[in-house]
Coordinates of C-alpha atoms in Angstrom, one line a residue:
X1 CA 78.1 108.5 103.6
X2 CA 79.4 106.7 101.3
X3 CA 82.8 105.3 102.9
X4 CA 85.4 103.7 100.4
X5 CA 88.4 102.3 101.8
X6 CA 91.4 100.4 100.9
X7 CA 94.2 98.1 102.0
X8 CA 97.3 97.5 101.3
X9 CA 100.0 94.7 102.7
X10 CA 103.4 96.1 103.7
X11 CA 106.5 94.4 104.3
X12 CA 109.0 96.5 106.5
X13 CA 112.7 96.9 106.7
X14 CA 114.4 96.3 109.5
X15 CA 115.0 100.5 110.6
X16 CA 111.4 100.8 109.8
X17 CA 109.9 97.3 111.8
X18 CA 111.7 99.0 114.6
X19 CA 109.9 102.6 114.3
X20 CA 106.3 100.6 114.0
X21 CA 107.0 98.5 116.7
X22 CA 107.3 101.5 119.1
X23 CA 104.8 102.7 118.0
X24 CA 102.7 100.0 118.8
X25 CA 104.2 99.9 122.1
X26 CA 104.1 103.6 122.8
X27 CA 99.6 103.4 121.7
X28 CA 99.5 100.7 124.4
X29 CA 101.4 101.9 127.0
X30 CA 99.0 105.8 126.4
X31 CA 95.8 103.2 125.9
X32 CA 96.9 101.1 129.6
X33 CA 97.5 103.7 131.4
X34 CA 94.2 105.5 130.6
X35 CA 92.5 102.0 132.1
X36 CA 94.4 101.9 134.6
X37 CA 94.0 105.9 135.7
X38 CA 90.0 105.6 135.2
X39 CA 90.2 102.5 137.6
X40 CA 92.3 103.9 140.1
X41 CA 90.3 107.0 140.0
X42 CA 86.7 105.2 139.6
X43 CA 87.8 103.2 143.2
X44 CA 88.1 107.0 144.9
X45 CA 84.4 107.8 143.6
X46 CA 86.0 110.2 140.6
X47 CA 84.4 109.9 137.3
X48 CA 86.9 110.6 134.4
X49 CA 86.9 111.3 130.7
X50 CA 88.9 111.9 127.7
X51 CA 90.3 115.0 128.9
X52 CA 91.7 113.4 132.2
X53 CA 93.0 110.9 130.2
X54 CA 94.9 113.4 127.5
X55 CA 96.7 115.2 130.9
X56 CA 97.1 112.0 132.4
X57 CA 98.8 111.6 129.3
X58 CA 100.8 114.5 129.0
X59 CA 102.3 114.0 132.6
X60 CA 103.2 110.7 131.3
X61 CA 105.3 112.5 128.3
X62 CA 107.4 114.2 131.6
X63 CA 107.9 111.5 133.0
X64 CA 112.2 110.9 133.0
X65 CA 111.2 107.3 133.0
X66 CA 109.1 107.5 129.6
X67 CA 110.4 110.1 127.8
X68 CA 110.7 107.7 124.3
X69 CA 106.6 108.5 124.1
X70 CA 107.6 111.5 122.7
X71 CA 109.2 109.5 119.8
X72 CA 106.3 108.9 117.8
X73 CA 103.2 111.5 116.9
X74 CA 100.6 111.9 119.5
X75 CA 98.3 111.4 117.2
X76 CA 98.2 107.3 117.5
X77 CA 98.1 108.4 121.7
X78 CA 95.6 110.5 121.4
X79 CA 93.8 108.1 119.6
X80 CA 93.8 105.6 121.6
X81 CA 92.7 107.2 124.0
X82 CA 89.5 108.2 121.6
X83 CA 89.1 104.0 121.4
X84 CA 89.2 103.9 125.2
X85 CA 86.2 106.4 125.1
X86 CA 84.5 104.7 123.2
X87 CA 85.3 101.7 124.7
X88 CA 83.5 103.2 127.5
X89 CA 80.1 104.5 125.8
X90 CA 79.9 100.8 124.6
X91 CA 79.9 99.4 127.8
X92 CA 77.7 102.5 129.8
X93 CA 75.2 101.5 126.9
X94 CA 74.8 97.8 126.2
X95 CA 76.2 96.9 130.0
X96 CA 78.8 94.2 128.9
X97 CA 82.4 94.3 127.6
X98 CA 84.3 96.9 130.5
X99 CA 87.7 97.4 128.5
X100 CA 90.3 95.4 128.3
X101 CA 93.9 96.1 128.8
X102 CA 96.4 95.5 126.0
X103 CA 99.0 92.4 125.6
X104 CA 102.0 93.3 123.2
X105 CA 101.8 89.7 122.7
X106 CA 98.1 90.2 120.4
X107 CA 96.3 92.0 117.8
X108 CA 97.7 95.2 117.7
X109 CA 96.9 98.7 115.7
X110 CA 97.2 102.4 115.7
X111 CA 95.3 104.8 114.2
X112 CA 96.4 108.1 112.9
X113 CA 93.4 111.3 111.7
X114 CA 94.7 113.2 108.3
X115 CA 96.9 115.1 110.4
X116 CA 98.8 111.7 111.4
X117 CA 99.4 110.6 108.0
X118 CA 100.3 111.7 103.9
X119 CA 99.5 109.0 101.3
X120 CA 100.8 109.2 97.0
X121 CA 97.6 107.0 95.7
X122 CA 100.2 107.3 92.4
X123 CA 103.6 106.0 94.0
X124 CA 101.7 104.1 96.5
X125 CA 103.6 105.4 99.0
X126 CA 102.7 106.6 102.7
X127 CA 104.1 109.0 105.2
X128 CA 103.9 108.9 108.8
X129 CA 103.9 111.8 111.0
X130 CA 107.4 112.2 112.9
X131 CA 109.1 109.3 111.4
X132 CA 111.3 110.2 108.1
X133 CA 111.2 107.4 106.4
X134 CA 108.6 107.5 102.8
X135 CA 106.8 103.4 103.5
X136 CA 105.8 101.5 100.5
X137 CA 103.9 98.9 99.6
X138 CA 106.2 97.0 98.7
X139 CA 108.0 97.4 101.8
X140 CA 105.8 97.4 105.2
X141 CA 104.6 93.7 106.7
X142 CA 101.7 95.7 108.2
X143 CA 97.7 95.6 107.1
X144 CA 96.2 99.8 106.3
X145 CA 92.7 100.0 106.5
X146 CA 92.6 103.7 104.8
X147 CA 88.9 105.4 105.3
X148 CA 87.7 108.5 103.0
X149 CA 84.1 109.8 103.1
X150 CA 82.9 111.2 100.3
X151 CA 80.4 112.9 102.6
X152 CA 83.2 114.5 105.1
X153 CA 87.1 115.0 103.7
X154 CA 88.2 112.7 106.7
X155 CA 91.2 110.5 106.7
X156 CA 91.4 107.8 108.7
X157 CA 94.4 105.3 108.6
X158 CA 94.3 102.2 110.5
X159 CA 97.9 100.5 110.8
X160 CA 97.2 96.6 112.4
X161 CA 99.5 93.8 112.9
X162 CA 98.7 90.9 113.7
X163 CA 100.2 88.5 116.9
X164 CA 103.4 87.1 116.3

């Protein structure tokens, strides 16, 4: 399987920066709540997995104090849970590197599967799910890794923001 990766640097305007900060924050909350849920269940003697975390995320979205979780696409939230699942699998396989809680003061990221974004290579523009604006390579300050697998038509988009 051959992977092709493209990396771009974008500079957001103020409105776009707010939308991206909300996305990074929601991803962090989804990840941290799933990790806390997993720890709490483990202390009760129960095991958890991706399906349990996904159900918990649905309950979080229904919480009146966390309704802002609905403002962003569910794609990066589900991807955060999949990353946590991969972290636990690596931990149980190797025995070290237990998943840690994410902080808003460090590296932040969000991942989108192909159903969560549209990339136009000719125009160098990116449209993210639930975001009304099209981002062009001239106006965003994040790193975008765009992977295209030649063997399977799976597209992945990774948005990263370095600690500020």
